[in-house]
Tab-separated table of N, CA, C and O in Angstrom:
chain	number	residue	atom	x	y	z
A	1	UNK	N	-18.973	-4.919	0.556
A	1	UNK	CA	-18.125	-4.299	-0.371
A	1	UNK	C	-17.323	-3.247	0.364
A	1	UNK	O	-17.805	-2.328	1.205
A	2	UNK	N	-16.054	-3.242	0.171
A	2	UNK	CA	-15.167	-2.242	0.851
A	2	UNK	C	-14.559	-1.254	-0.239
A	2	UNK	O	-14.248	-1.665	-1.279
A	3	UNK	N	-14.931	-0.061	0.016
A	3	UNK	CA	-14.309	1.009	-0.910
A	3	UNK	C	-13.085	1.597	-0.369
A	3	UNK	O	-12.985	1.984	0.878
A	4	UNK	N	-12.087	1.602	-1.090
A	4	UNK	CA	-10.859	2.287	-0.664
A	4	UNK	C	-10.536	3.572	-1.379
A	4	UNK	O	-10.694	3.647	-2.658
A	5	UNK	N	-10.160	4.493	-0.753
A	5	UNK	CA	-9.840	5.824	-1.350
A	5	UNK	C	-8.356	6.359	-0.905
A	5	UNK	O	-8.190	6.626	0.473
A	6	UNK	N	-7.552	6.390	-1.805
A	6	UNK	CA	-6.099	6.921	-1.429
A	6	UNK	C	-5.975	8.519	-1.549
A	6	UNK	O	-6.711	9.208	-2.278
A	7	UNK	N	-5.158	8.936	-0.684
A	7	UNK	CA	-4.883	10.468	-0.813
A	7	UNK	C	-3.346	10.658	-0.357
A	7	UNK	O	-2.758	9.754	0.231
A	8	UNK	N	-2.873	11.807	-0.543
A	8	UNK	CA	-1.653	12.228	-0.007
A	8	UNK	C	-0.596	12.291	-0.999
A	8	UNK	O	0.535	12.635	-0.736
A	9	UNK	N	-0.723	11.928	-2.150
A	9	UNK	CA	0.327	11.996	-3.366
A	9	UNK	C	0.466	13.434	-3.539
A	9	UNK	O	-0.201	14.276	-3.294
A	10	UNK	N	1.527	13.629	-4.608
A	10	UNK	CA	1.867	14.876	-4.988
A	10	UNK	C	3.231	14.923	-5.513
A	10	UNK	O	3.787	13.909	-5.800
A	11	UNK	N	3.760	16.198	-5.875
A	11	UNK	CA	4.950	16.366	-6.449
A	11	UNK	C	5.987	16.772	-5.364
A	11	UNK	O	5.727	17.827	-4.662
A	12	UNK	N	7.082	16.149	-5.227
A	12	UNK	CA	7.982	16.379	-4.209
A	12	UNK	C	9.345	16.319	-4.755
A	12	UNK	O	9.646	15.719	-5.729
A	13	UNK	N	10.388	17.033	-4.122
A	13	UNK	CA	11.750	16.916	-4.579
A	13	UNK	C	12.365	15.635	-3.880
A	13	UNK	O	12.082	15.239	-2.830
A	14	UNK	N	13.412	15.046	-4.606
A	14	UNK	CA	14.109	13.995	-4.093
A	14	UNK	C	14.662	14.350	-2.620
A	14	UNK	O	15.105	15.500	-2.460
A	15	UNK	N	14.677	13.380	-1.807
A	15	UNK	CA	15.071	13.473	-0.465
A	15	UNK	C	13.797	13.824	0.542
A	15	UNK	O	14.048	13.830	1.745
A	16	UNK	N	12.747	14.321	-0.058
A	16	UNK	CA	11.617	14.591	0.788
A	16	UNK	C	10.894	13.433	1.201
A	16	UNK	O	11.140	12.304	1.096
A	17	UNK	N	9.742	13.556	1.845
A	17	UNK	CA	8.939	12.441	2.392
A	17	UNK	C	7.442	12.825	2.132
A	17	UNK	O	7.030	13.911	1.862
A	18	UNK	N	6.768	11.701	2.156
A	18	UNK	CA	5.301	11.753	2.008
A	18	UNK	C	4.673	10.796	2.932
A	18	UNK	O	5.218	9.730	3.125
A	19	UNK	N	3.306	11.029	3.178
A	19	UNK	CA	2.632	10.030	3.818
A	19	UNK	C	1.151	9.891	3.028
A	19	UNK	O	0.456	10.892	2.949
A	20	UNK	N	1.225	8.785	2.574
A	20	UNK	CA	0.003	8.335	1.778
A	20	UNK	C	-1.125	7.782	2.736
A	20	UNK	O	-0.691	7.085	3.677
A	21	UNK	N	-2.388	8.065	2.516
A	21	UNK	CA	-3.425	7.458	3.285
A	21	UNK	C	-4.339	6.709	2.400
A	21	UNK	O	-4.628	7.031	1.269
A	22	UNK	N	-4.866	5.742	2.969
A	22	UNK	CA	-5.975	4.757	2.244
A	22	UNK	C	-7.086	4.632	3.319
A	22	UNK	O	-6.983	3.963	4.280
A	23	UNK	N	-8.233	5.342	2.977
A	23	UNK	CA	-9.324	5.289	3.824
A	23	UNK	C	-10.353	4.184	3.347
A	23	UNK	O	-10.694	4.230	2.168
A	24	UNK	N	-10.699	3.260	4.100
A	24	UNK	CA	-11.548	2.157	3.820
A	24	UNK	C	-13.003	2.611	4.309
A	24	UNK	O	-13.058	3.188	5.429
A	25	UNK	N	-13.960	2.334	3.441
A	25	UNK	CA	-15.414	2.531	3.759
A	25	UNK	C	-15.874	1.812	5.140
A	25	UNK	O	-16.705	2.244	5.869
A	26	UNK	N	-15.127	0.625	5.235
A	26	UNK	CA	-15.340	0.054	6.404
A	26	UNK	C	-14.288	-0.976	6.636
A	26	UNK	O	-13.520	-1.370	5.677
A	27	UNK	N	-13.918	-1.263	7.930
A	27	UNK	CA	-12.828	-2.259	8.226
A	27	UNK	C	-13.688	-3.527	8.328
A	27	UNK	O	-13.990	-3.988	9.405
A	28	UNK	N	-14.103	-4.267	7.162
A	28	UNK	CA	-14.905	-5.339	7.096
A	28	UNK	C	-14.162	-6.525	7.964
A	28	UNK	O	-13.036	-6.527	7.972
A	29	UNK	N	-14.915	-7.124	8.937
A	29	UNK	CA	-14.291	-8.083	9.595
A	29	UNK	C	-13.765	-9.269	8.632
A	29	UNK	O	-12.920	-9.920	9.260
A	30	UNK	N	-14.036	-9.184	7.543
A	30	UNK	CA	-13.565	-10.184	6.568
A	30	UNK	C	-12.202	-9.724	6.050
A	30	UNK	O	-11.448	-10.632	5.502
A	31	UNK	N	-11.876	-8.550	6.037
A	31	UNK	CA	-10.551	-8.106	5.530
A	31	UNK	C	-9.392	-8.462	6.472
A	31	UNK	O	-9.552	-8.418	7.617
A	32	UNK	N	-8.385	-9.174	5.717
A	32	UNK	CA	-7.395	-9.637	6.582
A	32	UNK	C	-6.050	-8.968	6.389
A	32	UNK	O	-5.224	-8.737	7.347
A	33	UNK	N	-5.827	-8.480	5.111
A	33	UNK	CA	-4.739	-7.856	4.784
A	33	UNK	C	-4.915	-6.576	3.900
A	33	UNK	O	-5.796	-6.558	3.190
A	34	UNK	N	-4.097	-5.468	4.075
A	34	UNK	CA	-4.076	-4.406	3.231
A	34	UNK	C	-2.598	-4.048	2.776
A	34	UNK	O	-1.746	-4.451	3.592
A	35	UNK	N	-2.565	-3.668	1.580
A	35	UNK	CA	-1.244	-3.509	0.990
A	35	UNK	C	-1.206	-2.216	0.211
A	35	UNK	O	-2.225	-1.790	-0.341
A	36	UNK	N	-0.004	-1.782	-0.030
A	36	UNK	CA	0.230	-0.685	-0.904
A	36	UNK	C	1.214	-1.314	-2.153
A	36	UNK	O	2.035	-1.968	-1.982
A	37	UNK	N	0.696	-0.878	-3.341
A	37	UNK	CA	1.410	-1.266	-4.497
A	37	UNK	C	1.747	0.014	-5.198
A	37	UNK	O	1.155	1.048	-5.132
A	38	UNK	N	2.911	-0.105	-6.050
A	38	UNK	CA	3.325	1.024	-6.904
A	38	UNK	C	3.381	0.580	-8.271
A	38	UNK	O	3.860	-0.438	-8.541
A	39	UNK	N	2.916	1.486	-9.223
A	39	UNK	CA	3.166	1.339	-10.615
A	39	UNK	C	3.842	2.407	-11.241
A	39	UNK	O	3.281	3.520	-11.419
A	40	UNK	N	5.077	2.210	-11.601
A	40	UNK	CA	5.873	3.242	-12.290
A	40	UNK	C	5.582	3.168	-13.805
A	40	UNK	O	4.948	2.205	-14.300
A	41	UNK	N	5.566	4.338	-14.476
A	41	UNK	CA	5.266	4.500	-15.862
A	41	UNK	C	5.960	3.301	-16.720
A	41	UNK	O	7.222	3.056	-16.643
A	42	UNK	N	5.128	2.572	-17.303
A	42	UNK	CA	5.684	1.578	-18.203
A	42	UNK	C	6.014	0.288	-17.561
A	42	UNK	O	6.572	-0.751	-18.185
A	43	UNK	N	5.838	0.155	-16.382
A	43	UNK	CA	6.266	-1.047	-15.489
A	43	UNK	C	5.046	-1.671	-14.799
A	43	UNK	O	3.929	-1.174	-14.749
A	44	UNK	N	5.385	-2.873	-14.485
A	44	UNK	CA	4.254	-3.670	-13.721
A	44	UNK	C	4.063	-3.093	-12.335
A	44	UNK	O	4.902	-2.487	-11.671
A	45	UNK	N	2.766	-3.244	-11.813
A	45	UNK	CA	2.443	-2.947	-10.410
A	45	UNK	C	3.203	-3.793	-9.547
A	45	UNK	O	3.201	-5.163	-9.631
A	46	UNK	N	3.869	-3.172	-8.532
A	46	UNK	CA	4.603	-3.953	-7.564
A	46	UNK	C	4.263	-3.645	-6.099
A	46	UNK	O	3.830	-2.453	-5.801
A	47	UNK	N	4.265	-4.738	-5.268
A	47	UNK	CA	3.964	-4.465	-3.794
A	47	UNK	C	5.151	-3.803	-3.063
A	47	UNK	O	6.340	-4.235	-3.224
A	48	UNK	N	4.723	-2.719	-2.283
A	48	UNK	CA	5.836	-2.209	-1.370
A	48	UNK	C	5.607	-2.207	-0.011
A	48	UNK	O	6.545	-1.963	0.789
A	49	UNK	N	4.445	-2.615	0.471
A	49	UNK	CA	4.081	-2.642	1.878
A	49	UNK	C	2.869	-3.441	2.156
A	49	UNK	O	1.988	-3.471	1.291
A	50	UNK	N	2.867	-4.216	3.307
A	50	UNK	CA	1.685	-5.123	3.635
A	50	UNK	C	1.449	-5.089	5.043
A	50	UNK	O	2.364	-5.047	5.773
A	51	UNK	N	0.154	-5.020	5.446
A	51	UNK	CA	-0.154	-5.104	6.926
A	51	UNK	C	-1.196	-6.133	7.129
A	51	UNK	O	-2.252	-6.133	6.397
A	52	UNK	N	-1.110	-6.956	8.221
A	52	UNK	CA	-2.216	-7.818	8.573
A	52	UNK	C	-3.053	-6.929	9.540
A	52	UNK	O	-2.753	-6.518	10.558
A	53	UNK	N	-4.278	-6.539	9.099
A	53	UNK	CA	-5.088	-5.616	9.678
A	53	UNK	C	-5.643	-6.223	10.999
A	53	UNK	O	-6.062	-5.380	11.923
A	54	UNK	N	-5.613	-7.461	11.166
A	54	UNK	CA	-6.155	-7.986	12.382
A	54	UNK	C	-5.115	-7.940	13.705
A	54	UNK	O	-5.540	-7.821	14.677
A	55	UNK	N	-3.752	-8.184	13.214
A	55	UNK	CA	-2.881	-8.269	14.280
A	55	UNK	C	-1.845	-7.264	14.188
A	55	UNK	O	-0.858	-7.127	15.042
A	56	UNK	N	-1.857	-6.554	13.177
A	56	UNK	CA	-0.915	-5.321	12.963
A	56	UNK	C	0.489	-5.735	12.413
A	56	UNK	O	1.328	-4.813	12.343
A	57	UNK	N	0.761	-7.100	12.115
A	57	UNK	CA	2.087	-7.416	11.650
A	57	UNK	C	2.204	-6.756	10.279
A	57	UNK	O	1.288	-6.702	9.491
A	58	UNK	N	3.377	-6.265	9.873
A	58	UNK	CA	3.844	-5.664	8.629
A	58	UNK	C	4.960	-6.459	7.983
A	58	UNK	O	5.666	-7.157	8.585
A	59	UNK	N	4.836	-6.123	6.578
A	59	UNK	CA	5.908	-6.733	5.762
A	59	UNK	C	6.258	-5.733	4.826
A	59	UNK	O	5.490	-5.162	4.138
A	60	UNK	N	7.644	-5.386	4.748
A	60	UNK	CA	8.130	-4.499	3.613
A	60	UNK	C	9.164	-5.313	3.018
A	60	UNK	O	10.169	-5.804	3.549
A	61	UNK	N	9.016	-5.349	1.748
A	61	UNK	CA	10.083	-6.114	0.783
A	61	UNK	C	11.496	-5.440	0.944
A	61	UNK	O	11.590	-4.199	1.190
A	62	UNK	N	12.609	-6.172	0.629
A	62	UNK	CA	13.891	-5.708	0.687
A	62	UNK	C	13.966	-4.430	-0.229
A	62	UNK	O	14.758	-3.465	0.297
A	63	UNK	N	13.373	-4.374	-1.297
A	63	UNK	CA	13.436	-3.118	-2.148
A	63	UNK	C	13.052	-1.905	-1.516
A	63	UNK	O	13.529	-0.799	-1.945
A	64	UNK	N	12.209	-1.908	-0.625
A	64	UNK	CA	11.649	-0.728	0.010
A	64	UNK	C	12.027	-0.579	1.560
A	64	UNK	O	11.661	0.294	2.296
A	65	UNK	N	12.843	-1.590	2.068
A	65	UNK	CA	13.238	-1.623	3.390
A	65	UNK	C	13.945	-0.361	3.735
A	65	UNK	O	14.835	0.112	3.107
A	66	UNK	N	13.616	0.144	4.931
A	66	UNK	CA	14.217	1.340	5.414
A	66	UNK	C	13.705	2.728	4.974
A	66	UNK	O	13.785	3.525	5.763
A	67	UNK	N	12.958	2.768	3.937
A	67	UNK	CA	12.292	3.895	3.666
A	67	UNK	C	10.726	4.022	3.511
A	67	UNK	O	10.176	5.088	3.651
A	68	UNK	N	10.201	2.734	3.502
A	68	UNK	CA	8.730	2.568	3.500
A	68	UNK	C	8.312	2.082	4.873
A	68	UNK	O	8.739	1.128	5.330
A	69	UNK	N	7.120	2.687	5.422
A	69	UNK	CA	6.587	2.145	6.594
A	69	UNK	C	5.103	2.193	6.489
A	69	UNK	O	4.548	3.134	5.913
A	70	UNK	N	4.506	1.053	6.791
A	70	UNK	CA	2.999	0.967	6.733
A	70	UNK	C	2.429	0.851	8.108
A	70	UNK	O	3.084	0.261	8.990
A	71	UNK	N	1.512	1.487	8.316
A	71	UNK	CA	0.695	1.524	9.602
A	71	UNK	C	-0.696	1.683	9.462
A	71	UNK	O	-1.277	1.984	8.426
A	72	UNK	N	-1.551	1.524	10.567
A	72	UNK	CA	-2.994	1.609	10.483
A	72	UNK	C	-3.562	2.229	11.621
A	72	UNK	O	-2.894	2.250	12.662
A	73	UNK	N	-4.745	2.857	11.453
A	73	UNK	CA	-5.503	3.592	12.437
A	73	UNK	C	-6.803	2.732	12.293
A	73	UNK	O	-7.623	3.192	11.557
A	74	UNK	N	-6.987	1.751	13.158
A	74	UNK	CA	-8.250	1.036	13.033
A	74	UNK	C	-9.559	1.887	13.355
A	74	UNK	O	-10.679	1.496	12.992
A	75	UNK	N	-9.430	2.840	14.313
A	75	UNK	CA	-10.455	3.605	14.596
A	75	UNK	C	-10.951	4.519	13.342
A	75	UNK	O	-12.118	4.590	13.107
A	76	UNK	N	-10.053	4.908	12.633
A	76	UNK	CA	-10.390	5.806	11.304
A	76	UNK	C	-10.492	4.829	10.246
A	76	UNK	O	-10.626	5.415	9.052
A	77	UNK	N	-10.191	3.521	10.230
A	77	UNK	CA	-10.397	2.674	9.149
A	77	UNK	C	-9.289	3.001	7.985
A	77	UNK	O	-9.725	3.063	6.811
A	78	UNK	N	-8.198	3.427	8.465
A	78	UNK	CA	-7.083	4.057	7.441
A	78	UNK	C	-5.860	3.376	7.621
A	78	UNK	O	-5.373	3.047	8.693
A	79	UNK	N	-5.224	3.012	6.546
A	79	UNK	CA	-3.922	2.512	6.343
A	79	UNK	C	-2.983	3.594	5.894
A	79	UNK	O	-3.337	4.373	4.951
A	80	UNK	N	-1.777	3.674	6.262
A	80	UNK	CA	-0.897	4.751	5.863
A	80	UNK	C	0.283	4.155	5.323
A	80	UNK	O	0.808	3.085	5.574
A	81	UNK	N	0.952	4.831	4.419
A	81	UNK	CA	2.265	4.547	3.936
A	81	UNK	C	3.153	5.731	3.910
A	81	UNK	O	2.911	6.747	3.348
A	82	UNK	N	4.158	5.593	4.789
A	82	UNK	CA	5.159	6.688	4.937
A	82	UNK	C	6.306	6.471	4.128
A	82	UNK	O	6.903	5.368	4.148
A	83	UNK	N	6.749	7.303	3.172
A	83	UNK	CA	7.831	7.129	2.472
A	83	UNK	C	8.787	8.173	2.756
A	83	UNK	O	8.528	9.380	2.527
A	84	UNK	N	10.130	7.840	3.071
A	84	UNK	CA	11.153	8.701	3.479
A	84	UNK	C	12.162	8.725	2.353
A	84	UNK	O	12.358	7.694	1.414
A	85	UNK	N	13.092	9.776	2.338
A	85	UNK	CA	14.188	9.758	1.438
A	85	UNK	C	13.748	9.546	0.016
A	85	UNK	O	14.286	8.627	-0.616
A	86	UNK	N	12.665	10.323	-0.559
A	86	UNK	CA	11.998	9.926	-1.769
A	86	UNK	C	13.098	10.001	-2.951
A	86	UNK	O	13.971	10.913	-2.903
A	87	UNK	N	13.074	9.118	-3.889
A	87	UNK	CA	13.974	9.105	-5.040
A	87	UNK	C	13.172	9.282	-6.323
A	87	UNK	O	11.884	9.034	-6.307
A	88	UNK	N	13.702	9.749	-7.456
A	88	UNK	CA	12.875	9.905	-8.601
A	88	UNK	C	12.359	8.473	-9.232
A	88	UNK	O	11.254	8.535	-9.551
A	89	UNK	N	12.974	7.345	-8.782
A	89	UNK	CA	12.487	6.131	-9.079
A	89	UNK	C	11.318	5.629	-8.339
A	89	UNK	O	10.676	4.691	-8.689
A	90	UNK	N	10.917	6.557	-7.284
A	90	UNK	CA	9.659	6.276	-6.542
A	90	UNK	C	8.380	6.838	-7.228
A	90	UNK	O	7.325	6.629	-6.811
A	91	UNK	N	8.740	7.566	-8.267
A	91	UNK	CA	7.621	8.132	-9.023
A	91	UNK	C	6.642	6.959	-9.684
A	91	UNK	O	7.125	5.976	-10.103
A	92	UNK	N	5.401	7.252	-9.480
A	92	UNK	CA	4.375	6.314	-9.958
A	92	UNK	C	3.128	6.585	-9.248
A	92	UNK	O	2.869	7.380	-8.511
A	93	UNK	N	2.151	5.692	-9.770
A	93	UNK	CA	0.965	5.587	-9.091
A	93	UNK	C	0.920	4.675	-7.941
A	93	UNK	O	1.329	3.671	-8.088
A	94	UNK	N	0.405	5.132	-6.788
A	94	UNK	CA	0.426	4.223	-5.662
A	94	UNK	C	-1.004	3.898	-5.361
A	94	UNK	O	-1.892	4.693	-5.179
A	95	UNK	N	-1.308	2.497	-5.245
A	95	UNK	CA	-2.534	1.931	-5.117
A	95	UNK	C	-2.588	1.213	-3.709
A	95	UNK	O	-1.804	0.572	-3.217
A	96	UNK	N	-3.852	1.312	-3.001
A	96	UNK	CA	-4.141	0.705	-1.779
A	96	UNK	C	-5.038	-0.595	-2.288
A	96	UNK	O	-5.900	-0.451	-3.185
A	97	UNK	N	-4.785	-1.608	-1.576
A	97	UNK	CA	-5.569	-2.849	-1.967
A	97	UNK	C	-5.925	-3.534	-0.629
A	97	UNK	O	-5.157	-3.480	0.308
A	98	UNK	N	-6.986	-4.347	-0.701
A	98	UNK	CA	-7.362	-5.093	0.496
A	98	UNK	C	-7.887	-6.539	0.101
A	98	UNK	O	-8.326	-6.718	-0.961
A	99	UNK	N	-7.637	-7.517	0.935
A	99	UNK	CA	-8.000	-8.918	0.618
A	99	UNK	C	-8.634	-9.448	1.918
A	99	UNK	O	-8.373	-9.229	2.968
A	100	UNK	N	-9.602	-10.361	1.624
A	100	UNK	CA	-10.260	-11.072	2.616
A	100	UNK	C	-9.611	-12.489	2.600
A	100	UNK	O	-10.159	-13.358	3.449
A	101	UNK	N	-8.795	-12.851	1.810
A	101	UNK	CA	-8.191	-14.129	1.835
A	101	UNK	C	-6.892	-14.216	2.488
A	101	UNK	O	-6.448	-13.386	3.133
A	102	UNK	N	-6.396	-15.303	2.526
A	102	UNK	CA	-5.043	-15.633	3.126
A	102	UNK	C	-3.989	-15.421	2.112
A	102	UNK	O	-4.104	-15.569	1.018
A	103	UNK	N	-2.740	-15.086	2.701
A	103	UNK	CA	-1.661	-14.895	1.861
A	103	UNK	C	-0.468	-15.753	2.353
A	103	UNK	O	-0.270	-15.940	3.565
A	104	UNK	N	0.298	-16.176	1.419
A	104	UNK	CA	1.653	-16.742	1.800
A	104	UNK	C	2.680	-15.881	1.434
A	104	UNK	O	2.458	-14.947	0.793
A	105	UNK	N	3.859	-16.317	1.997
A	105	UNK	CA	4.972	-15.448	1.714
A	105	UNK	C	5.247	-15.331	0.098
A	105	UNK	O	5.665	-14.263	-0.297
A	106	UNK	N	4.779	-16.424	-0.669
A	106	UNK	CA	5.064	-16.288	-2.074
A	106	UNK	C	3.950	-15.490	-2.809
A	106	UNK	O	4.138	-14.878	-3.873
A	107	UNK	N	2.807	-15.486	-2.056
A	107	UNK	CA	1.653	-14.727	-2.818
A	107	UNK	C	1.321	-13.427	-2.357
A	107	UNK	O	0.266	-12.867	-2.741
A	108	UNK	N	2.080	-12.982	-1.316
A	108	UNK	CA	1.615	-11.697	-0.616
A	108	UNK	C	1.364	-10.536	-1.495
A	108	UNK	O	0.651	-9.751	-1.107
A	109	UNK	N	2.041	-10.387	-2.635
A	109	UNK	CA	1.872	-9.239	-3.538
A	109	UNK	C	1.228	-9.696	-4.975
A	109	UNK	O	1.445	-8.898	-5.957
A	110	UNK	N	0.627	-10.826	-4.812
A	110	UNK	CA	0.071	-11.246	-6.198
A	110	UNK	C	-1.261	-10.494	-6.355
A	110	UNK	O	-2.197	-10.515	-5.484
A	111	UNK	N	-1.384	-9.840	-7.417
A	111	UNK	CA	-2.596	-8.913	-7.709
A	111	UNK	C	-3.897	-9.674	-7.544
A	111	UNK	O	-4.910	-8.956	-7.021
A	112	UNK	N	-4.013	-10.818	-8.075
A	112	UNK	CA	-5.223	-11.408	-8.085
A	112	UNK	C	-5.728	-11.868	-6.710
A	112	UNK	O	-6.807	-12.170	-6.499
A	113	UNK	N	-4.817	-11.792	-5.677
A	113	UNK	CA	-5.271	-12.213	-4.349
A	113	UNK	C	-6.070	-11.086	-3.610
A	113	UNK	O	-6.603	-11.361	-2.650
A	114	UNK	N	-6.014	-9.840	-4.251
A	114	UNK	CA	-6.807	-8.754	-3.664
A	114	UNK	C	-8.104	-8.545	-4.145
A	114	UNK	O	-8.182	-8.318	-5.413
A	115	UNK	N	-9.121	-8.464	-3.246
A	115	UNK	CA	-10.410	-8.284	-3.616
A	115	UNK	C	-10.783	-6.863	-3.930
A	115	UNK	O	-11.732	-6.544	-4.811
A	116	UNK	N	-10.189	-5.844	-3.363
A	116	UNK	CA	-10.440	-4.446	-3.526
A	116	UNK	C	-9.450	-3.579	-3.694
A	116	UNK	O	-8.263	-3.754	-3.201
A	117	UNK	N	-9.495	-2.541	-4.578
A	117	UNK	CA	-8.606	-1.721	-4.906
A	117	UNK	C	-9.036	-0.310	-5.065
A	117	UNK	O	-10.271	-0.105	-5.232
A	118	UNK	N	-8.215	0.635	-4.560
A	118	UNK	CA	-8.505	2.050	-4.696
A	118	UNK	C	-8.142	2.475	-6.166
A	118	UNK	O	-7.718	1.864	-6.989
A	119	UNK	N	-8.374	3.860	-6.339
A	119	UNK	CA	-8.175	4.553	-7.690
A	119	UNK	C	-6.784	4.937	-7.791
A	119	UNK	O	-6.245	5.100	-8.953
A	120	UNK	N	-6.015	4.943	-6.712
A	120	UNK	CA	-4.543	5.390	-6.767
A	120	UNK	C	-4.337	6.924	-6.569
A	120	UNK	O	-5.265	7.657	-6.720
A	121	UNK	N	-3.253	7.153	-6.051
A	121	UNK	CA	-2.739	8.463	-5.898
A	121	UNK	C	-1.346	8.658	-6.486
A	121	UNK	O	-0.502	7.762	-6.348
A	122	UNK	N	-1.204	9.683	-7.241
A	122	UNK	CA	0.119	9.963	-8.033
A	122	UNK	C	1.180	10.514	-7.127
A	122	UNK	O	0.927	11.523	-6.455
A	123	UNK	N	2.438	9.873	-7.167
A	123	UNK	CA	3.543	10.454	-6.590
A	123	UNK	C	4.642	10.716	-7.764
A	123	UNK	O	4.850	9.974	-8.390
A	124	UNK	N	4.963	12.006	-7.725
A	124	UNK	CA	6.045	12.488	-8.717
A	124	UNK	C	7.275	12.983	-7.876
A	124	UNK	O	6.953	14.001	-7.189
A	125	UNK	N	8.333	12.474	-8.117
A	125	UNK	CA	9.611	12.796	-7.365
A	125	UNK	C	10.485	13.461	-8.431
A	125	UNK	O	11.073	12.779	-9.427
A	126	UNK	N	10.981	14.721	-8.125
A	126	UNK	CA	11.895	15.349	-9.127
A	126	UNK	C	13.342	15.369	-8.514
A	126	UNK	O	13.441	15.558	-7.325
A	127	UNK	N	14.327	15.237	-9.290
A	127	UNK	CA	15.647	15.383	-8.805
A	127	UNK	C	16.246	16.760	-8.662
A	127	UNK	O	15.488	17.687	-9.193
């Protein structure tokens, strides 16, 4: 069982930056990918960043390209999401998730592919 705990959210002004952290209770050898999802008020949860924890390859969707960066510290069992140039539309709950399964380009952000989820950390961006 992998437990995920997010932190680093808060209230910031537009144009600012944040670094979110996701600490895993263990980097289980079975975990293959970790991802960050965002859920804005009244909207579906959407994936914003993905990392292959075994080889470090990352994927950022076009909608987040240039402002979102995902990274990991394997020693600390932690994955980070750096968000630059924050916009009010970035407001939402940010969740960390992990999967022990494989992902295809089509399924990389399908919610049911992820075995483990954190409780989320709130990000609020004011204009």
